[in-house]
């Protein structure tokens, strides 16, 4: 039997494990035990290709990120692009599985950002944890800024921020003038959101208050 | 990093002024997370955002390591075998070993994965 060339099925990958389980079967037929597949050697139904895309990051985005690393003259083979695309999905599944197990052990229903960060640390990706923590912190700041600007800033300053903000965050916890913690959203609250020294507008990467971020932020404090 | 103005931050929406535009689609990330297990229930809004950045770091690291293999071979085209070598050489990428070592699309040297395509090719 001639090798089955899959160039026309560029996104139809032979992936098992965490991601892409029901690859070649139409929906509803997830059993893969019918005589080693000898009954399924008809042409693959086209809908499988369309569904495949959902299992991976868009390849153009993957390539774009790869090109940030590679020198200008570098070329990337198609199968390398696809392989890395598959690896990304596997990575997400791998980390999520670990994070989910932890949630179940602790009888929580929602996988949080902290769970994800914890799982990464546990699975050997601890080099990622700090940059991701910084990234997450900036995101939370920008979110809290958005919510804080919903009302009149002058009026809001008078709000008693209350114990829900103060308690878990330790002595280094600062509340800047620009932050109106009375209104921040539930997600940030649940995560143990933290705030840097404010100065009206949250600073970006060059902020002088940057060090206080990692000093005060203990992503896993609530889990100790 | 340029900061969005106090009010224009609202008008422009999103967090692109702060953390840069997301390179990877959050909805797709969430979908993959949900698929990782039957018992994945709820996912906070921030988790896909962490993953969007984490996947960038992951792709960058995997690409970097793969390219080093390419260069060792004095080649300019990064191919799948380079990726497989990088995975094999990196402990934390052990979870990828099966994925990168599976028989490729036209290959017949199937590994021990009972995939239909493998059986198909070998029959």
Tab-separated table of C-alpha atoms in Angstrom:
chain	number	residue	atom	x	y	z
A	1	UNK	CA	0.000	0.000	0.000
A	2	UNK	CA	1.426	3.310	-0.959
A	3	UNK	CA	2.159	5.738	1.781
A	4	UNK	CA	-0.816	7.861	2.464
A	5	UNK	CA	0.223	11.407	1.786
A	6	UNK	CA	-1.506	13.861	3.920
A	7	UNK	CA	-0.465	17.046	2.241
A	8	UNK	CA	-4.054	17.655	1.399
A	9	UNK	CA	-4.907	17.235	5.021
A	10	UNK	CA	-2.430	19.692	6.336
A	11	UNK	CA	-4.207	20.220	9.567
A	12	UNK	CA	-5.275	16.653	10.100
A	13	UNK	CA	-2.742	15.423	12.583
A	14	UNK	CA	-2.011	12.105	14.138
A	15	UNK	CA	-2.115	13.202	17.686
A	16	UNK	CA	-3.017	11.160	20.639
A	17	UNK	CA	-2.668	11.881	24.280
A	18	UNK	CA	-3.869	15.103	25.691
A	19	UNK	CA	-5.003	16.916	22.637
A	20	UNK	CA	-6.843	16.034	19.506
A	21	UNK	CA	-8.304	12.704	20.448
A	22	UNK	CA	-11.067	12.318	17.948
A	23	UNK	CA	-9.028	13.226	15.004
A	24	UNK	CA	-10.096	11.149	12.126
A	25	UNK	CA	-13.557	10.176	13.136
A	26	UNK	CA	-16.690	12.123	12.519
A	27	UNK	CA	-18.324	13.393	15.644
A	28	UNK	CA	-20.050	10.783	17.687
A	29	UNK	CA	-17.805	7.955	16.680
A	30	UNK	CA	-15.051	8.185	19.172
A	31	UNK	CA	-14.334	4.508	19.468
A	32	UNK	CA	-11.061	3.645	17.870
A	33	UNK	CA	-11.130	-0.054	18.392
A	34	UNK	CA	-12.764	-1.394	15.281
A	35	UNK	CA	-10.239	-3.900	14.031
A	36	UNK	CA	-7.399	-1.511	13.905
A	37	UNK	CA	-9.243	0.828	11.657
A	38	UNK	CA	-9.399	-1.401	8.667
A	39	UNK	CA	-12.984	-0.366	8.190
A	40	UNK	CA	-12.059	3.251	8.028
A	41	UNK	CA	-9.791	3.386	5.099
A	42	UNK	CA	-12.239	5.300	3.030
A	43	UNK	CA	-11.376	8.883	2.272
A	44	UNK	CA	-11.465	10.998	5.362
A	45	UNK	CA	-14.656	12.991	5.583
A	46	UNK	CA	-13.941	16.662	4.975
A	47	UNK	CA	-15.627	17.878	8.187
A	48	UNK	CA	-12.723	16.357	10.128
A	49	UNK	CA	-10.393	18.898	8.629
A	50	UNK	CA	-12.550	21.812	9.598
A	51	UNK	CA	-12.944	20.548	13.128
A	52	UNK	CA	-9.232	20.035	13.493
A	53	UNK	CA	-8.537	23.736	13.533
A	54	UNK	CA	-10.279	24.119	16.832
A	55	UNK	CA	-7.727	21.941	18.529
A	56	UNK	CA	-4.731	24.105	17.788
A	57	UNK	CA	-3.523	27.629	17.912
A	58	UNK	CA	-3.789	29.275	14.494
A	59	UNK	CA	-0.674	28.353	12.614
A	60	UNK	CA	-0.061	31.892	11.426
A	61	UNK	CA	0.171	33.062	15.011
A	62	UNK	CA	2.524	30.235	15.891
A	63	UNK	CA	4.748	31.081	12.960
A	64	UNK	CA	4.788	34.727	13.899
A	65	UNK	CA	6.081	33.903	17.348
A	66	UNK	CA	8.668	31.522	15.947
A	67	UNK	CA	9.944	34.215	13.630
A	68	UNK	CA	10.672	36.445	16.591
A	69	UNK	CA	13.321	33.974	17.609
A	70	UNK	CA	14.727	32.897	14.273
A	71	UNK	CA	17.173	34.850	12.177
A	72	UNK	CA	15.814	36.431	9.039
A	73	UNK	CA	17.285	33.867	6.706
A	74	UNK	CA	15.865	30.893	8.569
A	75	UNK	CA	13.298	28.725	6.914
A	76	UNK	CA	10.771	26.547	8.641
A	77	UNK	CA	9.514	23.341	7.159
A	78	UNK	CA	5.779	22.804	7.075
A	79	UNK	CA	5.960	19.750	9.248
A	80	UNK	CA	7.961	21.660	11.836
A	81	UNK	CA	5.304	24.353	11.937
A	82	UNK	CA	2.597	21.805	12.444
A	83	UNK	CA	4.563	19.896	15.005
A	84	UNK	CA	5.066	22.994	17.092
A	85	UNK	CA	1.432	23.888	16.663
A	86	UNK	CA	0.531	20.479	18.089
A	87	UNK	CA	3.051	20.849	20.880
A	88	UNK	CA	1.394	24.049	22.008
A	89	UNK	CA	-1.946	22.344	22.394
A	90	UNK	CA	-0.299	19.496	24.220
A	91	UNK	CA	1.357	21.997	26.519
A	92	UNK	CA	-1.931	23.663	27.356
A	93	UNK	CA	-3.573	20.325	28.044
A	94	UNK	CA	-0.649	19.124	30.109
A	95	UNK	CA	-0.592	22.148	32.372
A	96	UNK	CA	-4.370	22.352	32.592
A	97	UNK	CA	-4.596	18.721	33.621
A	98	UNK	CA	-2.280	19.319	36.544
A	99	UNK	CA	-4.030	22.535	37.521
A	100	UNK	CA	-7.385	20.810	37.346
A	101	UNK	CA	-6.224	17.982	39.576
A	102	UNK	CA	-5.198	20.481	42.154
A	103	UNK	CA	-8.580	22.181	41.990
A	104	UNK	CA	-10.281	18.881	42.524
A	105	UNK	CA	-8.077	17.989	45.459
A	106	UNK	CA	-8.984	21.301	47.017
A	107	UNK	CA	-12.585	20.925	45.979
A	108	UNK	CA	-12.698	24.035	43.910
A	109	UNK	CA	-14.596	24.224	40.683
A	110	UNK	CA	-12.767	26.949	38.874
A	111	UNK	CA	-9.281	26.750	37.464
A	112	UNK	CA	-7.664	30.039	38.295
A	113	UNK	CA	-4.623	31.834	36.976
A	114	UNK	CA	-2.830	30.883	40.169
A	115	UNK	CA	-3.605	27.235	39.567
A	116	UNK	CA	-2.083	27.524	36.123
A	117	UNK	CA	1.014	29.212	37.492
A	118	UNK	CA	1.337	26.650	40.229
A	119	UNK	CA	1.042	23.791	37.734
A	120	UNK	CA	3.737	25.325	35.575
A	121	UNK	CA	6.066	25.537	38.515
A	122	UNK	CA	5.348	21.990	39.488
A	123	UNK	CA	5.874	20.629	35.996
A	124	UNK	CA	9.239	22.234	35.520
A	125	UNK	CA	8.339	25.485	33.824
A	126	UNK	CA	9.348	27.582	36.785
A	127	UNK	CA	11.337	29.899	34.539
A	128	UNK	CA	8.039	31.033	33.151
A	129	UNK	CA	6.413	31.753	36.472
A	130	UNK	CA	7.975	35.087	37.197
A	131	UNK	CA	7.462	36.710	33.802
A	132	UNK	CA	3.928	35.379	33.794
A	133	UNK	CA	3.330	36.771	37.248
A	134	UNK	CA	4.456	40.172	36.074
A	135	UNK	CA	2.291	39.863	33.006
A	136	UNK	CA	-0.711	38.886	35.065
A	137	UNK	CA	-0.103	41.734	37.448
A	138	UNK	CA	-0.117	44.258	34.646
A	139	UNK	CA	-3.265	42.762	33.273
A	140	UNK	CA	-5.015	43.005	36.626
A	141	UNK	CA	-3.932	46.559	37.014
A	142	UNK	CA	-5.298	47.505	33.678
A	143	UNK	CA	-8.545	45.765	34.493
A	144	UNK	CA	-8.880	47.483	37.827
A	145	UNK	CA	-8.240	50.790	36.166
A	146	UNK	CA	-11.022	50.171	33.758
A	147	UNK	CA	-13.486	49.397	36.489
A	148	UNK	CA	-12.293	52.216	38.679
A	149	UNK	CA	-13.084	54.765	36.042
A	150	UNK	CA	-16.696	53.831	35.848
A	151	UNK	CA	-17.721	56.228	38.566
A	152	UNK	CA	-16.711	59.637	39.722
A	153	UNK	CA	-13.165	59.244	40.966
A	154	UNK	CA	-13.540	61.958	43.539
A	155	UNK	CA	-16.559	60.378	45.166
A	156	UNK	CA	-15.141	56.902	45.104
A	157	UNK	CA	-12.137	57.804	47.143
A	158	UNK	CA	-14.283	58.110	50.175
A	159	UNK	CA	-15.296	54.491	50.118
A	160	UNK	CA	-14.297	52.297	52.958
A	161	UNK	CA	-12.383	49.606	51.178
A	162	UNK	CA	-13.061	47.112	53.869
A	163	UNK	CA	-11.456	43.927	55.038
A	164	UNK	CA	-11.906	42.060	51.831
A	165	UNK	CA	-9.182	44.157	50.354
A	166	UNK	CA	-6.885	44.459	53.298
A	167	UNK	CA	-6.760	41.128	54.913
A	168	UNK	CA	-4.874	38.588	52.869
A	169	UNK	CA	-2.285	40.767	51.293
A	170	UNK	CA	0.235	41.416	53.969
A	171	UNK	CA	1.995	44.458	55.272
A	172	UNK	CA	3.291	45.567	51.949
A	173	UNK	CA	-0.091	46.122	50.527
A	174	UNK	CA	-0.537	49.568	49.085
A	175	UNK	CA	-3.525	51.276	47.705
A	176	UNK	CA	-2.795	53.968	45.265
A	177	UNK	CA	-4.949	56.951	44.705
A	178	UNK	CA	-5.880	55.830	41.272
A	179	UNK	CA	-7.280	52.533	42.389
A	180	UNK	CA	-10.777	52.153	43.614
A	181	UNK	CA	-10.860	48.769	45.080
A	182	UNK	CA	-14.412	49.005	46.085
A	183	UNK	CA	-15.432	48.159	42.586
A	184	UNK	CA	-12.930	45.739	41.180
A	185	UNK	CA	-14.308	42.677	39.608
A	186	UNK	CA	-14.900	39.346	41.198
A	187	UNK	CA	-12.228	37.578	39.239
A	188	UNK	CA	-9.484	39.787	40.576
A	189	UNK	CA	-10.874	39.466	44.051
A	190	UNK	CA	-10.948	35.742	43.951
A	191	UNK	CA	-7.434	35.558	42.646
A	192	UNK	CA	-5.975	37.601	45.360
A	193	UNK	CA	-5.410	40.599	43.176
A	194	UNK	CA	-2.757	42.942	44.317
A	195	UNK	CA	-1.974	46.532	43.642
A	196	UNK	CA	1.149	48.492	43.364
A	197	UNK	CA	1.746	51.964	44.543
A	198	UNK	CA	-0.496	54.004	42.385
A	199	UNK	CA	-0.001	57.357	40.936
A	200	UNK	CA	-3.233	57.898	39.149
A	201	UNK	CA	-2.290	55.973	36.083
A	202	UNK	CA	-0.811	52.558	36.580
A	203	UNK	CA	2.720	52.424	35.390
A	204	UNK	CA	3.910	50.126	32.704
A	205	UNK	CA	7.117	48.210	32.492
A	206	UNK	CA	9.270	51.075	33.504
A	207	UNK	CA	7.500	51.741	36.734
A	208	UNK	CA	9.633	52.461	39.703
A	209	UNK	CA	7.220	50.523	41.795
A	210	UNK	CA	7.998	47.384	39.890
A	211	UNK	CA	9.899	45.715	42.733
A	212	UNK	CA	6.952	45.947	45.037
A	213	UNK	CA	5.042	43.734	42.689
A	214	UNK	CA	7.026	40.634	43.314
A	215	UNK	CA	7.721	41.489	46.921
A	216	UNK	CA	4.132	41.668	47.881
A	217	UNK	CA	2.635	39.225	45.535
A	218	UNK	CA	2.375	35.721	46.747
A	219	UNK	CA	0.282	33.953	44.174
A	220	UNK	CA	-0.073	30.866	46.273
A	221	UNK	CA	-0.507	32.520	49.615
A	222	UNK	CA	-4.130	31.683	49.808
A	223	UNK	CA	-3.360	28.048	49.289
A	224	UNK	CA	-0.911	27.591	52.087
B	1	UNK	CA	5.547	50.652	27.186
B	2	UNK	CA	3.240	53.397	26.165
B	3	UNK	CA	0.390	53.918	28.522
B	4	UNK	CA	-3.153	54.432	27.490
B	5	UNK	CA	-4.483	57.705	28.779
B	6	UNK	CA	-6.825	57.739	31.709
B	7	UNK	CA	-9.893	58.049	29.559
B	8	UNK	CA	-8.664	56.724	26.267
B	9	UNK	CA	-7.895	53.512	28.085
B	10	UNK	CA	-11.595	53.013	28.397
B	11	UNK	CA	-12.404	54.141	24.907
B	12	UNK	CA	-9.900	51.857	23.266
B	13	UNK	CA	-11.047	48.999	25.380
B	14	UNK	CA	-9.168	45.834	26.132
B	15	UNK	CA	-5.736	45.681	27.586
B	16	UNK	CA	-3.772	46.212	24.448
B	17	UNK	CA	-2.298	49.372	25.844
B	18	UNK	CA	-0.918	47.545	28.814
B	19	UNK	CA	0.151	44.084	27.973
B	20	UNK	CA	0.263	44.331	24.229
B	21	UNK	CA	-2.162	42.671	21.895
B	22	UNK	CA	-2.650	39.005	22.573
B	23	UNK	CA	-0.933	36.945	19.968
B	24	UNK	CA	-3.016	33.892	20.635
B	25	UNK	CA	-6.796	33.688	20.634
B	26	UNK	CA	-8.209	33.342	24.121
B	27	UNK	CA	-11.329	31.483	23.069
B	28	UNK	CA	-9.245	28.835	21.359
B	29	UNK	CA	-7.056	28.475	24.417
B	30	UNK	CA	-10.120	28.018	26.556
B	31	UNK	CA	-11.430	25.380	24.199
B	32	UNK	CA	-8.219	23.423	24.399
B	33	UNK	CA	-8.222	23.714	28.171
B	34	UNK	CA	-11.713	22.323	28.317
B	35	UNK	CA	-10.751	19.427	26.127
B	36	UNK	CA	-7.879	18.459	28.350
B	37	UNK	CA	-10.189	16.487	30.587
B	38	UNK	CA	-13.820	15.536	30.948
B	39	UNK	CA	-13.869	16.931	34.414
B	40	UNK	CA	-12.666	20.398	33.612
B	41	UNK	CA	-15.485	22.487	34.908
B	42	UNK	CA	-14.937	26.192	35.063
B	43	UNK	CA	-12.077	28.321	33.949
B	44	UNK	CA	-11.457	31.769	35.283
B	45	UNK	CA	-11.165	34.585	32.807
B	46	UNK	CA	-7.555	35.122	33.670
B	47	UNK	CA	-6.361	31.594	33.079
B	48	UNK	CA	-6.441	31.780	29.254
B	49	UNK	CA	-4.688	35.098	29.484
B	50	UNK	CA	-1.847	33.555	31.446
B	51	UNK	CA	-1.718	30.780	28.884
B	52	UNK	CA	-1.598	33.201	25.974
B	53	UNK	CA	1.661	34.535	27.322
B	54	UNK	CA	2.886	31.147	28.494
B	55	UNK	CA	2.383	29.687	25.048
B	56	UNK	CA	4.437	32.485	23.567
B	57	UNK	CA	7.240	31.642	25.962
B	58	UNK	CA	6.829	27.980	25.177
B	59	UNK	CA	6.927	28.471	21.426
B	60	UNK	CA	9.932	30.715	21.781
B	61	UNK	CA	11.824	28.213	23.883
B	62	UNK	CA	10.975	25.265	21.687
B	63	UNK	CA	11.897	27.221	18.567
B	64	UNK	CA	15.154	28.386	20.091
B	65	UNK	CA	16.190	24.903	21.059
B	66	UNK	CA	15.122	23.437	17.746
B	67	UNK	CA	17.027	26.061	15.817
B	68	UNK	CA	20.186	25.216	17.705
B	69	UNK	CA	19.884	21.683	16.416
B	70	UNK	CA	19.357	23.036	12.904
B	71	UNK	CA	22.490	25.110	13.177
B	72	UNK	CA	24.486	22.184	14.466
B	73	UNK	CA	23.506	20.420	11.281
B	74	UNK	CA	24.651	23.474	9.335
B	75	UNK	CA	21.241	23.852	7.836
B	76	UNK	CA	18.937	26.803	7.423
B	77	UNK	CA	15.634	25.033	7.421
B	78	UNK	CA	14.182	24.093	10.757
B	79	UNK	CA	12.498	20.752	10.310
B	80	UNK	CA	10.468	18.378	12.391
B	81	UNK	CA	13.450	16.242	13.328
B	82	UNK	CA	15.117	19.289	14.830
B	83	UNK	CA	12.068	19.797	16.979
B	84	UNK	CA	12.120	16.138	17.982
B	85	UNK	CA	15.792	16.412	18.930
B	86	UNK	CA	15.162	19.493	21.007
B	87	UNK	CA	12.307	17.759	22.796
B	88	UNK	CA	14.428	14.707	23.496
B	89	UNK	CA	17.213	16.855	24.882
B	90	UNK	CA	15.007	18.846	27.252
B	91	UNK	CA	13.665	17.254	30.396
B	92	UNK	CA	10.663	19.495	30.793
B	93	UNK	CA	9.568	18.638	27.282
B	94	UNK	CA	9.276	14.965	28.128
B	95	UNK	CA	5.514	15.180	27.861
B	96	UNK	CA	6.017	15.882	24.162
B	97	UNK	CA	8.138	12.844	23.431
B	98	UNK	CA	5.304	10.727	22.111
B	99	UNK	CA	3.934	13.558	20.075
B	100	UNK	CA	7.116	14.360	18.208
B	101	UNK	CA	8.244	10.798	17.774
B	102	UNK	CA	5.038	9.556	16.210
B	103	UNK	CA	5.301	8.399	12.648
B	104	UNK	CA	4.939	11.371	10.427
B	105	UNK	CA	2.250	11.832	7.881
B	106	UNK	CA	3.788	9.740	5.167
B	107	UNK	CA	5.917	7.458	7.261
B	108	UNK	CA	5.469	3.797	7.867
B	109	UNK	CA	7.627	3.421	10.915
B	110	UNK	CA	4.793	3.648	13.344
B	111	UNK	CA	5.539	3.758	17.011
B	112	UNK	CA	3.489	1.941	19.560
B	113	UNK	CA	0.477	4.161	19.165
B	114	UNK	CA	-2.634	2.399	18.069
B	115	UNK	CA	-3.708	5.138	15.763
B	116	UNK	CA	-5.888	4.300	12.882
B	117	UNK	CA	-3.677	5.988	10.402
B	118	UNK	CA	-0.750	3.894	11.512
B	119	UNK	CA	-2.709	0.724	10.950
B	120	UNK	CA	-3.971	2.111	7.709
B	121	UNK	CA	-0.516	2.800	6.412
B	122	UNK	CA	0.812	-0.533	7.474
B	123	UNK	CA	-2.028	-2.631	6.131
